[in-house]
Amino acid sequence: MMKQASIRRWFWVHKWTSLISTLFLLLLCVTGLPLIFHDEIDHALGDDASVSALPASTPHLDLDKLAATAKQLHPDQVIRFVSFDQDEQPDAVFFSLAPKVDSPPNVFTNVTLDARTAQAITNPSEGFIKIIYNLHTDLFVGLPGKLFLGFMGLLLLASLVSGTVLYAPFMRKLAFGTVRKNKTKRIRWLDLHNLLGVATLLWLLVVGGTGVINCCAELVFQYWQFDQIGAMAAPYRDKPAVTEPGSLEKALQTARAAAPDMRPRIVAYPGTFVSSKQHYMVFMAGNTPLTKKLGKPLLIDATTAQLTDMRDSPLYLTALLISQPLHFGDYGGMPFKILWALFDVIAIIVLGSGVYLWWKKRRLSIDARLADLDREIDLGGGAAGAVR
Amino acid sequence: MSSVQRGGNSLGRIFRVPLVLALVTAFGLLSALLGDDIWDVLSWLTMVVPLAVIGYYWMRKR
């Protein structure tokens, strides 16, 4: 079993990593709750991109015509990204515009068009969920906010590790799940803090870890652009930048022909931070539940619509793409979302009880606490002994 | 529930139930990610286990 000095060190780590991050983690847990149900809330508030009811066989318009419509709606902006959602909104095309092609990633205007009529659909990104999403991802301050929250996530991971280490001395004389209801309120909450934390430990580690990875998404994409797209577009290094890209429709036809078993997910225009200056980057996704989340990038010459190169995603990009569903918990149907929300509520209780436990004893020195800890463990032994 | 051993629990004993719960949760997280239909249902059935364990011990009269 652990020595006192070592318990003391782990206790110090657990106390400070938790105290520093708790306020922000509570914010993340509380804002995360509505985000689990973002589709349902958008739908209820009328913010979702619902296409009008037309016969199922109504053909889609030419993508160049749709792109022209999107640009007409915002004549002072340029299109940077086009995305598709085959599962949820097969008849909608999502355009993301910005004042300039190299505007910061968090500056954008979304336009969603019905692919069959070119009618604009209510913009999903302006609603309540968008505010919650910003609060959850970057505190409204862009990349610095993301990195800050990522650091809070790292503190959470340190707090989970130290908490797990401390679980052992606390449980030395207690059976799993013991909640000493006949002792003081503080001891009851200590037992609950331990039980709730250890029972949901893997979920907390996964959501915390994938959250940290997601915070770095912007940097990962920039590295990917530098590492992969740069190499794929190497033959074009000395060619001039394309400012008036050619047919989007033809580029997508080339992409579909090059990867017939996959579907286009996102198209990045030339000059954006995930493409080259002369290419459309088409990100193709697979059809199975797993490969849907993964995919491969294609570079298509934006002038001639010819395929320049096609590669598999590197491991770090795959890790990022898998982290996204694992963080948001929106991949297993409604019962899964409800379970996810319950885990989130448990996390809030663990955070809250942690603050309570610290507050009750904040004036005691660590040594007095350790003496207390011994007494508590002995108390536990007594209680468990009585049961035995 | 297992009783406490004389002289305190061993590490293996302390972490046995938490380890099982972690494995069960991991299965649930992955089965919904890698599959659909029956795998989604399996993930609901496994993910509910840690929550049920919490509920049982919290509500248990002692």
PDB file of C-alpha atoms in Angstrom, chain A residues 1 164-165 167-169 171-182 189 192 195-200 202-203 206 289-290 292-293 322 325-326 331-340 342-343 346 349 383-385 387-388, chain B residues 1-11 13-19 21-36 40-41 43-51 53-62:
ATOM      1  CA  MET A   1       0.000   0.000   0.000  1.00  0.00           C
ATOM      2  CA  THR A 164      -7.964   7.017  -9.261  1.00  0.00           C
ATOM      3  CA  VAL A 165      -4.649   6.629  -7.421  1.00  0.00           C
ATOM      4  CA  TYR A 167      -9.202   5.752  -4.615  1.00  0.00           C
ATOM      5  CA  ALA A 168      -7.015   2.860  -3.412  1.00  0.00           C
ATOM      6  CA  PRO A 169      -6.092   4.149   0.088  1.00  0.00           C
ATOM      7  CA  MET A 171     -11.106   1.986  -0.255  1.00  0.00           C
ATOM      8  CA  ARG A 172      -8.571  -0.114   1.608  1.00  0.00           C
ATOM      9  CA  LYS A 173     -11.082  -0.991   4.315  1.00  0.00           C
ATOM     10  CA  LEU A 174     -14.303  -0.435   2.416  1.00  0.00           C
ATOM     11  CA  ALA A 175     -16.168  -2.740   0.064  1.00  0.00           C
ATOM     12  CA  PHE A 176     -16.916  -1.389  -3.421  1.00  0.00           C
ATOM     13  CA  GLY A 177     -19.921   0.901  -3.452  1.00  0.00           C
ATOM     14  CA  THR A 178     -19.976   1.560   0.305  1.00  0.00           C
ATOM     15  CA  VAL A 179     -21.911   4.755   1.046  1.00  0.00           C
ATOM     16  CA  ARG A 180     -21.723   5.438   4.783  1.00  0.00           C
ATOM     17  CA  LYS A 181     -25.139   6.980   5.321  1.00  0.00           C
ATOM     18  CA  ASN A 182     -24.972   6.715   9.098  1.00  0.00           C
ATOM     19  CA  TRP A 189     -20.458  12.745   0.050  1.00  0.00           C
ATOM     20  CA  LEU A 192     -20.474   9.185  -3.252  1.00  0.00           C
ATOM     21  CA  LEU A 195     -18.325   5.792  -6.178  1.00  0.00           C
ATOM     22  CA  LEU A 196     -19.623   8.106  -8.920  1.00  0.00           C
ATOM     23  CA  GLY A 197     -16.146   9.036 -10.085  1.00  0.00           C
ATOM     24  CA  VAL A 198     -14.791   5.504 -10.294  1.00  0.00           C
ATOM     25  CA  ALA A 199     -17.935   4.023 -11.878  1.00  0.00           C
ATOM     26  CA  THR A 200     -17.899   6.596 -14.710  1.00  0.00           C
ATOM     27  CA  LEU A 202     -13.746   5.449 -18.462  1.00  0.00           C
ATOM     28  CA  TRP A 203     -16.476   7.744 -19.815  1.00  0.00           C
ATOM     29  CA  VAL A 206     -12.826   9.307 -23.078  1.00  0.00           C
ATOM     30  CA  PRO A 289     -20.871   3.402 -39.753  1.00  0.00           C
ATOM     31  CA  LEU A 290     -17.129   3.634 -39.103  1.00  0.00           C
ATOM     32  CA  LYS A 292     -18.509   7.392 -42.632  1.00  0.00           C
ATOM     33  CA  LYS A 293     -16.475   9.226 -40.036  1.00  0.00           C
ATOM     34  CA  ILE A 322     -12.922   9.522 -34.516  1.00  0.00           C
ATOM     35  CA  PRO A 325     -18.383  11.572 -32.291  1.00  0.00           C
ATOM     36  CA  LEU A 326     -16.808  10.045 -29.154  1.00  0.00           C
ATOM     37  CA  TYR A 331     -23.802   8.438 -32.748  1.00  0.00           C
ATOM     38  CA  GLY A 332     -25.948   5.748 -31.140  1.00  0.00           C
ATOM     39  CA  GLY A 333     -29.538   6.912 -31.379  1.00  0.00           C
ATOM     40  CA  MET A 334     -31.796   8.581 -28.826  1.00  0.00           C
ATOM     41  CA  PRO A 335     -31.330   6.070 -25.942  1.00  0.00           C
ATOM     42  CA  PHE A 336     -27.584   6.541 -26.334  1.00  0.00           C
ATOM     43  CA  LYS A 337     -27.962  10.329 -26.123  1.00  0.00           C
ATOM     44  CA  ILE A 338     -30.039   9.988 -22.945  1.00  0.00           C
ATOM     45  CA  LEU A 339     -27.398   7.714 -21.378  1.00  0.00           C
ATOM     46  CA  TRP A 340     -24.745  10.235 -22.441  1.00  0.00           C
ATOM     47  CA  LEU A 342     -26.985  10.908 -17.530  1.00  0.00           C
ATOM     48  CA  PHE A 343     -23.207  10.357 -17.523  1.00  0.00           C
ATOM     49  CA  ILE A 346     -23.020  12.263 -12.876  1.00  0.00           C
ATOM     50  CA  ILE A 349     -22.269  15.726  -9.295  1.00  0.00           C
ATOM     51  CA  ALA A 383     -18.512   0.150   9.316  1.00  0.00           C
ATOM     52  CA  ALA A 384     -17.503  -2.561   6.893  1.00  0.00           C
ATOM     53  CA  GLY A 385     -16.470  -4.751   9.799  1.00  0.00           C
ATOM     54  CA  VAL A 387     -21.392  -5.687   8.004  1.00  0.00           C
ATOM     55  CA  ARG A 388     -19.005  -8.591   7.853  1.00  0.00           C
TER      56      ARG A 388
ATOM     57  CA  MET B   1     -21.331  -7.797  -2.169  1.00  0.00           C
ATOM     58  CA  SER B   2     -17.910  -8.996  -1.136  1.00  0.00           C
ATOM     59  CA  SER B   3     -16.821  -8.224   2.392  1.00  0.00           C
ATOM     60  CA  VAL B   4     -13.553  -6.548   3.328  1.00  0.00           C
ATOM     61  CA  GLN B   5     -10.584  -8.780   3.942  1.00  0.00           C
ATOM     62  CA  ARG B   6      -8.736  -8.763   7.218  1.00  0.00           C
ATOM     63  CA  GLY B   7      -5.851  -6.241   7.071  1.00  0.00           C
ATOM     64  CA  GLY B   8      -7.400  -4.294   4.179  1.00  0.00           C
ATOM     65  CA  ASN B   9      -8.242  -4.960   0.562  1.00  0.00           C
ATOM     66  CA  SER B  10      -5.548  -5.750  -1.980  1.00  0.00           C
ATOM     67  CA  LEU B  11      -5.211  -3.469  -5.026  1.00  0.00           C
ATOM     68  CA  ARG B  13      -9.707  -6.394  -4.987  1.00  0.00           C
ATOM     69  CA  ILE B  14     -10.157  -2.609  -4.809  1.00  0.00           C
ATOM     70  CA  PHE B  15     -10.034  -2.150  -8.580  1.00  0.00           C
ATOM     71  CA  ARG B  16     -11.827  -5.315  -9.645  1.00  0.00           C
ATOM     72  CA  VAL B  17     -15.323  -3.827  -9.943  1.00  0.00           C
ATOM     73  CA  PRO B  18     -14.097  -0.465 -11.375  1.00  0.00           C
ATOM     74  CA  LEU B  19     -12.128  -2.383 -14.021  1.00  0.00           C
ATOM     75  CA  LEU B  21     -17.244  -1.231 -15.264  1.00  0.00           C
ATOM     76  CA  ALA B  22     -14.547   0.407 -17.415  1.00  0.00           C
ATOM     77  CA  LEU B  23     -14.476  -2.560 -19.814  1.00  0.00           C
ATOM     78  CA  VAL B  24     -18.267  -2.601 -20.041  1.00  0.00           C
ATOM     79  CA  THR B  25     -18.326   1.158 -20.785  1.00  0.00           C
ATOM     80  CA  ALA B  26     -15.579   0.774 -23.407  1.00  0.00           C
ATOM     81  CA  PHE B  27     -17.580  -1.945 -25.151  1.00  0.00           C
ATOM     82  CA  GLY B  28     -20.655   0.303 -25.197  1.00  0.00           C
ATOM     83  CA  LEU B  29     -18.782   3.313 -26.569  1.00  0.00           C
ATOM     84  CA  LEU B  30     -17.194   1.271 -29.363  1.00  0.00           C
ATOM     85  CA  SER B  31     -20.113  -0.923 -30.377  1.00  0.00           C
ATOM     86  CA  ALA B  32     -22.292   2.110 -31.181  1.00  0.00           C
ATOM     87  CA  LEU B  33     -19.379   3.681 -33.060  1.00  0.00           C
ATOM     88  CA  LEU B  34     -18.459   0.637 -35.145  1.00  0.00           C
ATOM     89  CA  GLY B  35     -21.881  -0.794 -35.853  1.00  0.00           C
ATOM     90  CA  ASP B  36     -25.557   0.007 -36.229  1.00  0.00           C
ATOM     91  CA  ASP B  40     -26.535   0.216 -30.951  1.00  0.00           C
ATOM     92  CA  VAL B  41     -28.872  -1.845 -28.748  1.00  0.00           C
ATOM     93  CA  SER B  43     -24.254  -0.363 -26.464  1.00  0.00           C
ATOM     94  CA  TRP B  44     -27.388   0.890 -24.655  1.00  0.00           C
ATOM     95  CA  LEU B  45     -27.519  -2.304 -22.595  1.00  0.00           C
ATOM     96  CA  THR B  46     -23.847  -2.016 -21.583  1.00  0.00           C
ATOM     97  CA  MET B  47     -23.690   1.754 -21.030  1.00  0.00           C
ATOM     98  CA  VAL B  48     -26.596   1.564 -18.601  1.00  0.00           C
ATOM     99  CA  VAL B  49     -24.596  -0.804 -16.314  1.00  0.00           C
ATOM    100  CA  PRO B  50     -22.339   1.794 -14.581  1.00  0.00           C
ATOM    101  CA  LEU B  51     -25.375   4.066 -14.082  1.00  0.00           C
ATOM    102  CA  VAL B  53     -24.525   0.293 -10.283  1.00  0.00           C
ATOM    103  CA  ILE B  54     -24.387   3.912  -9.056  1.00  0.00           C
ATOM    104  CA  GLY B  55     -28.153   3.947  -8.586  1.00  0.00           C
ATOM    105  CA  TYR B  56     -28.107   0.665  -6.668  1.00  0.00           C
ATOM    106  CA  TYR B  57     -25.442   1.667  -4.145  1.00  0.00           C
ATOM    107  CA  TRP B  58     -26.700   5.226  -3.757  1.00  0.00           C
ATOM    108  CA  MET B  59     -30.289   4.204  -3.027  1.00  0.00           C
ATOM    109  CA  ARG B  60     -29.439   1.103  -1.005  1.00  0.00           C
ATOM    110  CA  LYS B  61     -30.579   1.317   2.614  1.00  0.00           C
ATOM    111  CA  ARG B  62     -27.722   0.900   5.049  1.00  0.00           C
TER     112      ARG B  62
END
